[in-house]
């Protein structure tokens, strides 16, 4: 049985959207099909962060780029950009509230669970997905981070 978030994605198959989505135990898994991505991940970074956040870790290779930011209260923001070719992402949706929001015309899955907010969406050119996780971050701030991403 498909979860509600999977049913929505199944109806929206495009080159950048997951072609498979399934609920496995306590997670929802989005799988991206093979595409034509042969170039490295484009430059990607947060264009805005709430006051007090500093870069703690960064990673980048030919498929993924991510940044991990933290403030003095140990609240965190993690932003991830992954090319979609043959990849999958699993998100914890057990006991979470899920809804769709619009960011720059993209249908973005918002997952709220305890102190955690997570945004996940696919983009078309190149086929990739973006994920932002905030622990202890307000809804307004995580939306602002998503709105100001540079890629």
XYZ file of N, CA, C and O in Angstrom:
604
model
N 0.853 -1.176 0.000
C 0.000 0.000 0.000
C 0.896 1.235 0.000
O 1.785 1.350 0.828
N 0.616 2.143 -0.910
C 1.411 3.364 -0.989
C 0.964 4.364 0.058
O -0.221 4.504 0.336
N 1.930 5.045 0.643
C 1.610 6.109 1.581
C 1.064 7.291 0.797
O 1.254 7.381 -0.417
N 0.388 8.239 1.442
C -0.139 9.403 0.716
C 0.933 10.153 -0.052
O 0.708 10.580 -1.174
N 2.134 10.317 0.528
C 3.178 11.039 -0.190
C 3.615 10.289 -1.439
O 3.945 10.887 -2.448
N 3.592 8.954 -1.415
C 3.951 8.177 -2.603
C 2.882 8.321 -3.677
O 3.200 8.451 -4.849
N 1.624 8.295 -3.298
C 0.552 8.410 -4.289
C 0.663 9.722 -5.051
O 0.484 9.758 -6.262
N 0.981 10.804 -4.362
C 1.128 12.096 -5.043
C 2.286 12.038 -6.027
O 2.174 12.440 -7.169
N 3.444 11.514 -5.609
C 4.590 11.438 -6.507
C 4.326 10.515 -7.684
O 4.761 10.760 -8.794
N 3.610 9.423 -7.483
C 3.328 8.503 -8.584
C 2.544 9.204 -9.685
O 2.725 8.929 -10.854
N 1.677 10.140 -9.327
C 0.885 10.863 -10.323
C 1.701 11.928 -11.036
O 1.260 12.473 -12.022
N 2.875 12.260 -10.550
C 3.656 13.362 -11.100
C 4.953 12.900 -11.735
O 5.944 13.586 -11.682
N 4.978 11.748 -12.335
C 6.237 11.250 -12.901
C 6.757 12.212 -13.961
O 6.106 12.485 -14.951
N 7.925 12.742 -13.696
C 8.654 13.555 -14.652
C 10.091 13.085 -14.563
O 10.426 12.302 -13.677
N 10.982 13.543 -15.436
C 12.365 13.055 -15.348
C 13.009 13.246 -13.988
O 13.887 12.494 -13.617
N 12.585 14.247 -13.214
C 13.252 14.485 -11.942
C 12.498 13.924 -10.753
O 12.987 13.939 -9.647
N 11.297 13.453 -10.952
C 10.509 12.938 -9.848
C 10.834 11.467 -9.629
O 11.215 10.756 -10.546
N 10.650 10.979 -8.424
C 10.892 9.566 -8.176
C 10.008 8.720 -9.080
O 8.859 9.057 -9.305
N 10.546 7.639 -9.591
C 9.712 6.750 -10.380
C 9.178 5.625 -9.520
O 8.327 4.884 -9.934
N 9.701 5.493 -8.324
C 9.187 4.498 -7.389
C 9.176 5.116 -6.001
O 10.066 5.848 -5.634
N 8.119 4.829 -5.279
C 7.999 5.345 -3.921
C 7.262 4.293 -3.127
O 6.208 3.827 -3.546
N 7.833 3.883 -2.019
C 7.175 2.866 -1.228
C 7.401 3.084 0.259
O 8.392 3.662 0.663
N 6.444 2.626 1.024
C 6.538 2.681 2.472
C 7.166 1.377 2.937
O 6.684 0.301 2.615
N 8.310 1.459 3.620
C 8.990 0.285 4.146
C 9.146 0.489 5.639
O 9.877 1.371 6.074
N 8.435 -0.296 6.410
C 8.414 -0.174 7.855
C 8.110 1.259 8.253
O 7.031 1.741 8.008
N 9.064 1.958 8.852
C 8.824 3.298 9.367
C 9.342 4.393 8.456
O 9.435 5.537 8.861
N 9.714 4.041 7.221
C 10.303 5.008 6.306
C 9.533 5.061 4.997
O 8.878 4.102 4.611
N 9.657 6.186 4.323
C 9.173 6.325 2.961
C 10.406 6.430 2.087
O 11.295 7.228 2.353
N 10.485 5.592 1.053
C 11.660 5.537 0.189
C 11.287 6.075 -1.186
O 10.330 5.619 -1.799
N 12.058 7.054 -1.660
C 11.895 7.613 -2.992
C 13.067 7.111 -3.829
O 14.210 7.306 -3.449
N 12.782 6.468 -4.950
C 13.842 5.965 -5.821
C 13.791 6.704 -7.143
O 12.737 6.810 -7.760
N 14.926 7.222 -7.555
C 15.038 7.950 -8.805
C 15.606 7.017 -9.856
O 16.584 6.328 -9.610
N 15.010 7.007 -11.023
C 15.446 6.135 -12.104
C 16.716 6.615 -12.758
O 17.247 7.674 -12.448
N 17.195 5.812 -13.677
C 18.388 6.170 -14.429
C 18.078 7.371 -15.300
O 17.032 7.453 -15.917
N 18.976 8.295 -15.334
C 18.804 9.495 -16.133
C 20.014 9.717 -17.001
O 20.802 8.818 -17.243
N 20.165 10.931 -17.444
C 21.292 11.230 -18.321
C 22.319 12.120 -17.634
O 23.089 12.785 -18.290
N 22.323 12.146 -16.313
C 23.300 12.962 -15.592
C 24.692 12.368 -15.738
O 24.970 11.307 -15.239
N 25.548 13.065 -16.420
C 26.925 12.624 -16.558
C 27.882 13.692 -16.067
O 29.070 13.498 -16.039
N 27.356 14.826 -15.706
C 28.172 15.939 -15.241
C 28.200 15.948 -13.721
O 27.296 15.450 -13.077
N 29.236 16.547 -13.128
C 29.286 16.629 -11.664
C 28.156 17.510 -11.130
O 27.574 18.304 -11.860
N 27.874 17.339 -9.861
C 26.850 18.149 -9.218
C 27.203 19.628 -9.373
O 28.359 20.008 -9.215
N 26.230 20.456 -9.717
C 26.524 21.877 -9.885
C 26.860 22.541 -8.550
O 26.651 21.961 -7.492
N 27.364 23.749 -8.636
C 27.624 24.513 -7.416
C 26.314 24.647 -6.656
O 25.275 24.926 -7.233
N 26.362 24.451 -5.367
C 25.164 24.435 -4.539
C 25.539 24.982 -3.181
O 26.587 24.645 -2.638
N 24.706 25.860 -2.645
C 24.975 26.386 -1.303
C 23.740 27.098 -0.770
O 22.832 27.438 -1.519
N 23.755 27.304 0.523
C 22.686 28.061 1.162
C 22.934 29.544 0.901
O 24.025 30.049 1.165
N 21.937 30.226 0.389
C 22.057 31.660 0.146
C 21.675 32.477 1.366
O 21.961 33.672 1.439
N 21.034 31.835 2.349
C 20.622 32.517 3.569
C 20.572 31.501 4.704
O 20.162 30.361 4.511
N 21.003 31.919 5.882
C 20.887 31.124 7.107
C 20.428 32.034 8.234
O 20.743 33.229 8.237
N 19.705 31.504 9.216
C 19.350 32.319 10.375
C 20.611 32.802 11.088
O 21.671 32.167 11.003
N 20.508 33.900 11.796
C 21.649 34.432 12.546
C 22.219 33.380 13.488
O 21.485 32.617 14.121
N 23.552 33.353 13.583
C 24.233 32.482 14.534
C 24.648 31.124 14.000
O 25.359 30.391 14.687
N 24.227 30.758 12.810
C 24.609 29.452 12.263
C 25.958 29.541 11.571
O 26.232 30.484 10.840
N 26.805 28.533 11.822
C 28.121 28.469 11.207
C 28.315 27.114 10.554
O 27.787 26.107 11.029
N 29.098 27.093 9.488
C 29.405 25.857 8.798
C 30.271 24.978 9.694
O 31.311 25.412 10.186
N 29.831 23.728 9.924
C 30.574 22.773 10.743
C 31.254 21.731 9.860
O 32.407 21.381 10.070
N 30.518 21.234 8.850
C 31.057 20.220 7.935
C 30.527 20.484 6.539
O 29.432 21.019 6.361
N 31.313 20.033 5.558
C 30.928 20.153 4.154
C 31.467 18.942 3.421
O 32.549 18.460 3.720
N 30.692 18.476 2.430
C 31.158 17.365 1.607
C 30.676 17.584 0.178
O 29.563 18.064 -0.045
N 31.514 17.210 -0.791
C 31.111 17.315 -2.189
C 31.884 16.295 -3.016
O 33.091 16.105 -2.818
N 31.164 15.625 -3.904
C 31.804 14.765 -4.890
C 31.041 14.933 -6.198
O 30.319 15.919 -6.364
N 31.153 14.004 -7.117
C 30.523 14.173 -8.419
C 29.018 13.955 -8.388
O 28.322 14.283 -9.349
N 28.471 13.440 -7.297
C 27.046 13.153 -7.229
C 26.328 13.953 -6.142
O 25.183 14.325 -6.294
N 26.996 14.230 -5.044
C 26.325 14.858 -3.906
C 27.160 16.016 -3.348
O 28.385 15.977 -3.380
N 26.441 17.016 -2.862
C 27.052 18.114 -2.120
C 26.172 18.374 -0.910
O 24.949 18.471 -1.040
N 26.770 18.437 0.283
C 25.987 18.781 1.463
C 26.768 19.680 2.402
O 27.990 19.703 2.386
N 25.989 20.424 3.185
C 26.533 21.348 4.182
C 25.798 21.115 5.496
O 24.583 20.932 5.506
N 26.545 21.159 6.591
C 25.982 20.966 7.926
C 26.311 22.209 8.739
O 27.478 22.517 8.971
N 25.261 22.931 9.139
C 25.415 24.176 9.895
C 24.864 23.974 11.304
O 23.916 23.228 11.512
N 25.458 24.700 12.263
C 25.014 24.587 13.651
C 25.123 25.949 14.322
O 25.989 26.751 13.981
N 24.220 26.193 15.292
C 24.327 27.421 16.080
C 24.796 27.073 17.497
O 25.016 25.912 17.814
N 24.934 28.073 18.340
C 25.460 27.842 19.698
C 24.500 27.045 20.575
O 24.917 26.472 21.584
N 23.224 26.983 20.203
C 22.250 26.187 20.956
C 22.229 24.737 20.492
O 21.372 23.967 20.901
N 23.112 24.356 19.615
C 23.214 23.037 18.978
C 22.037 22.714 18.053
O 21.784 21.555 17.744
N 21.302 23.736 17.620
C 20.308 23.539 16.568
C 21.075 23.386 15.256
O 22.143 23.983 15.081
N 20.553 22.577 14.336
C 21.285 22.315 13.097
C 20.412 22.516 11.859
O 19.188 22.393 11.913
N 21.092 22.815 10.768
C 20.484 22.853 9.440
C 21.425 22.071 8.531
O 22.623 22.350 8.480
N 20.875 21.084 7.858
C 21.647 20.272 6.921
C 21.001 20.418 5.556
O 19.790 20.204 5.412
N 21.776 20.831 4.558
C 21.263 20.970 3.197
C 22.019 20.003 2.298
O 23.241 19.883 2.377
N 21.277 19.297 1.454
C 21.838 18.239 0.628
C 21.307 18.359 -0.800
O 20.116 18.559 -1.014
N 22.212 18.231 -1.763
C 21.859 18.210 -3.183
C 22.463 16.940 -3.756
O 23.673 16.729 -3.673
N 21.618 16.065 -4.326
C 22.109 14.799 -4.888
C 21.569 14.621 -6.284
O 20.358 14.739 -6.507
N 22.463 14.322 -7.217
C 22.014 13.989 -8.559
C 21.159 12.736 -8.468
O 21.432 11.848 -7.664
N 20.129 12.661 -9.270
C 19.134 11.614 -9.133
C 19.399 10.319 -9.845
O 18.648 9.370 -9.673
N 20.429 10.220 -10.625
C 20.645 9.028 -11.439
C 20.833 7.781 -10.591
O 21.831 7.619 -9.906
N 19.838 6.916 -10.616
C 19.940 5.624 -9.942
C 20.062 5.696 -8.439
O 20.589 4.782 -7.826
N 19.607 6.766 -7.817
C 19.739 6.907 -6.369
C 18.390 6.778 -5.681
O 17.345 6.815 -6.313
N 18.438 6.633 -4.381
C 17.209 6.611 -3.593
C 17.465 7.347 -2.293
O 18.605 7.540 -1.879
N 16.384 7.759 -1.676
C 16.476 8.431 -0.389
C 15.375 7.869 0.492
O 14.258 7.644 0.040
N 15.713 7.597 1.736
C 14.757 7.060 2.689
C 14.559 8.092 3.785
O 15.532 8.601 4.338
N 13.319 8.407 4.077
C 13.022 9.395 5.115
C 12.107 8.772 6.166
O 11.210 7.997 5.850
N 12.356 9.105 7.408
C 11.580 8.594 8.526
C 10.247 9.336 8.580
O 10.207 10.528 8.863
N 9.162 8.616 8.303
C 7.841 9.236 8.352
C 6.945 8.608 9.419
O 5.769 8.949 9.507
N 7.508 7.719 10.247
C 6.716 7.132 11.317
C 6.347 8.209 12.330
O 7.198 8.976 12.794
N 5.071 8.294 12.666
C 4.561 9.272 13.633
C 4.868 10.708 13.231
O 4.956 11.601 14.085
N 5.069 10.943 11.952
C 5.366 12.302 11.463
C 4.121 12.875 10.796
O 3.243 12.144 10.333
N 4.078 14.185 10.744
C 3.037 14.883 10.001
C 3.642 15.251 8.658
O 4.732 15.835 8.603
N 2.969 14.870 7.569
C 3.475 15.192 6.235
C 2.467 16.058 5.502
O 1.255 15.900 5.664
N 2.997 16.968 4.712
C 2.146 17.825 3.882
C 2.981 18.334 2.716
O 4.215 18.244 2.730
N 2.304 18.830 1.715
C 3.012 19.409 0.575
C 2.922 20.923 0.629
O 1.880 21.483 0.979
N 4.041 21.556 0.295
C 4.118 23.011 0.225
C 4.722 23.367 -1.126
O 5.346 22.537 -1.782
N 4.545 24.600 -1.546
C 5.090 25.058 -2.811
C 6.299 25.948 -2.556
O 6.228 26.890 -1.777
N 7.406 25.607 -3.208
C 8.609 26.446 -3.161
C 9.077 26.618 -4.597
O 9.452 25.633 -5.245
N 9.018 27.827 -5.099
C 9.410 28.139 -6.478
C 8.712 27.243 -7.492
O 9.327 26.786 -8.453
N 7.450 26.949 -7.274
C 6.698 26.122 -8.213
C 6.946 24.636 -8.083
O 6.386 23.846 -8.836
N 7.775 24.231 -7.141
C 8.032 22.809 -6.901
C 7.119 22.303 -5.796
O 6.935 22.975 -4.781
N 6.577 21.110 -5.971
C 5.801 20.467 -4.914
C 6.808 19.825 -3.969
O 7.529 18.905 -4.337
N 6.885 20.345 -2.750
C 7.903 19.954 -1.776
C 7.222 19.217 -0.622
O 6.236 19.694 -0.069
N 7.754 18.057 -0.275
C 7.239 17.297 0.856
C 7.841 17.860 2.137
O 9.066 17.931 2.273
N 6.979 18.281 3.059
C 7.394 18.757 4.383
C 7.059 17.667 5.384
O 5.916 17.218 5.464
N 8.065 17.234 6.131
C 7.900 16.210 7.163
C 8.206 16.857 8.503
O 9.296 17.385 8.705
N 7.242 16.824 9.407
C 7.406 17.406 10.743
C 7.337 16.284 11.772
O 6.383 15.510 11.793
N 8.370 16.222 12.608
C 8.414 15.187 13.643
C 9.211 15.713 14.825
O 10.398 15.998 14.689
N 8.538 15.854 15.953
C 9.165 16.376 17.163
C 9.850 17.708 16.862
O 9.214 18.622 16.372
N 11.146 17.832 17.090
C 11.876 19.088 16.841
C 12.408 19.194 15.418
O 13.102 20.125 15.069
N 12.112 18.185 14.598
C 12.705 18.094 13.267
C 11.723 18.505 12.168
O 10.568 18.087 12.179
N 12.220 19.305 11.242
C 11.496 19.645 10.017
C 12.368 19.216 8.853
O 13.587 19.409 8.875
N 11.743 18.634 7.835
C 12.497 18.170 6.678
C 11.732 18.527 5.413
O 10.522 18.336 5.343
N 12.455 19.065 4.449
C 11.888 19.367 3.132
C 12.605 18.508 2.108
O 13.838 18.403 2.143
N 11.835 17.919 1.182
C 12.425 17.075 0.129
C 11.682 17.342 -1.175
O 10.462 17.376 -1.189
N 12.456 17.559 -2.257
C 11.828 17.712 -3.563
C 12.796 17.387 -4.686
O 14.003 17.368 -4.500
N 12.221 17.104 -5.844
C 13.014 16.821 -7.029
C 13.043 18.026 -7.949
O 12.116 18.833 -7.962
N 14.114 18.146 -8.706
C 14.214 19.186 -9.723
C 14.513 18.512 -11.056
O 14.933 17.353 -11.095
N 14.299 19.240 -12.145
C 14.383 18.624 -13.458
C 15.717 18.749 -14.171
O 16.095 17.858 -14.907
N 16.416 19.855 -14.030
C 17.597 20.037 -14.865
C 18.774 20.536 -14.056
O 18.832 21.719 -13.758
N 19.702 19.671 -13.690
C 19.704 18.238 -13.970
C 18.780 17.501 -13.010
O 18.403 18.045 -11.961
N 18.417 16.273 -13.359
C 17.562 15.455 -12.495
C 18.274 15.242 -11.162
O 19.348 14.663 -11.107
N 17.685 15.768 -10.104
C 18.323 15.714 -8.788
C 17.254 15.857 -7.710
O 16.104 16.180 -8.003
N 17.641 15.613 -6.478
C 16.744 15.933 -5.377
C 17.476 16.783 -4.362
O 18.699 16.746 -4.239
N 16.676 17.576 -3.671
C 17.188 18.483 -2.645
C 16.506 18.115 -1.331
O 15.304 17.853 -1.302
N 17.296 18.112 -0.272
C 16.783 17.794 1.054
C 17.351 18.803 2.039
O 18.549 19.084 2.024
N 16.478 19.347 2.883
C 16.892 20.249 3.950
C 16.315 19.696 5.246
O 15.113 19.434 5.327
N 17.163 19.534 6.242
C 16.722 19.063 7.552
C 17.078 20.132 8.570
O 18.207 20.612 8.606
N 16.120 20.481 9.391
C 16.354 21.425 10.469
C 15.948 20.820 11.802
O 14.851 20.291 11.934
N 16.841 20.869 12.768
C 16.544 20.429 14.139
C 16.524 21.670 15.011
O 17.533 22.373 15.113
N 15.367 21.965 15.609
C 15.246 23.161 16.438
C 15.105 24.431 15.615
O 15.336 25.522 16.123
N 14.742 24.305 14.357
C 14.617 25.436 13.442
C 13.129 25.710 13.213
O 12.333 24.778 13.096
N 12.760 26.976 13.138
C 11.354 27.311 12.909
C 10.944 26.979 11.483
O 11.774 26.912 10.567
N 9.664 26.786 11.294
C 9.100 26.523 9.960
C 9.421 27.692 9.026
O 9.819 27.490 7.882
N 9.260 28.888 9.516
C 9.555 30.084 8.712
C 11.015 30.098 8.262
O 11.316 30.369 7.095
N 11.937 29.776 9.167
C 13.362 29.783 8.815
C 13.728 28.691 7.816
O 14.497 28.929 6.888
N 13.185 27.476 7.989
C 13.547 26.412 7.048
C 12.991 26.721 5.652
O 13.622 26.442 4.635
N 11.807 27.349 5.580
C 11.265 27.755 4.279
C 12.139 28.840 3.652
O 12.360 28.843 2.454
N 12.637 29.757 4.471
C 13.506 30.818 3.958
C 14.819 30.227 3.430
O 15.320 30.653 2.388
N 15.387 29.260 4.141
C 16.598 28.584 3.663
C 16.306 27.948 2.292
O 17.086 28.107 1.346
N 15.190 27.227 2.180
C 14.831 26.573 0.917
C 14.624 27.593 -0.194
O 15.086 27.394 -1.329
N 13.965 28.669 0.111
C 13.685 29.712 -0.883
C 14.946 30.366 -1.405
O 15.005 30.785 -2.555
N 15.992 30.429 -0.580
C 17.224 31.145 -0.953
C 18.380 30.223 -1.378
O 19.510 30.687 -1.525
N 18.109 28.925 -1.581
C 19.169 28.024 -2.034
C 19.715 28.488 -3.379
O 18.973 28.961 -4.238
N 21.002 28.316 -3.562
C 21.656 28.668 -4.818
C 22.167 27.383 -5.453
O 22.958 26.664 -4.863
N 21.648 27.092 -6.656
C 22.078 25.894 -7.400
C 21.893 26.109 -8.882
O 21.259 27.039 -9.303
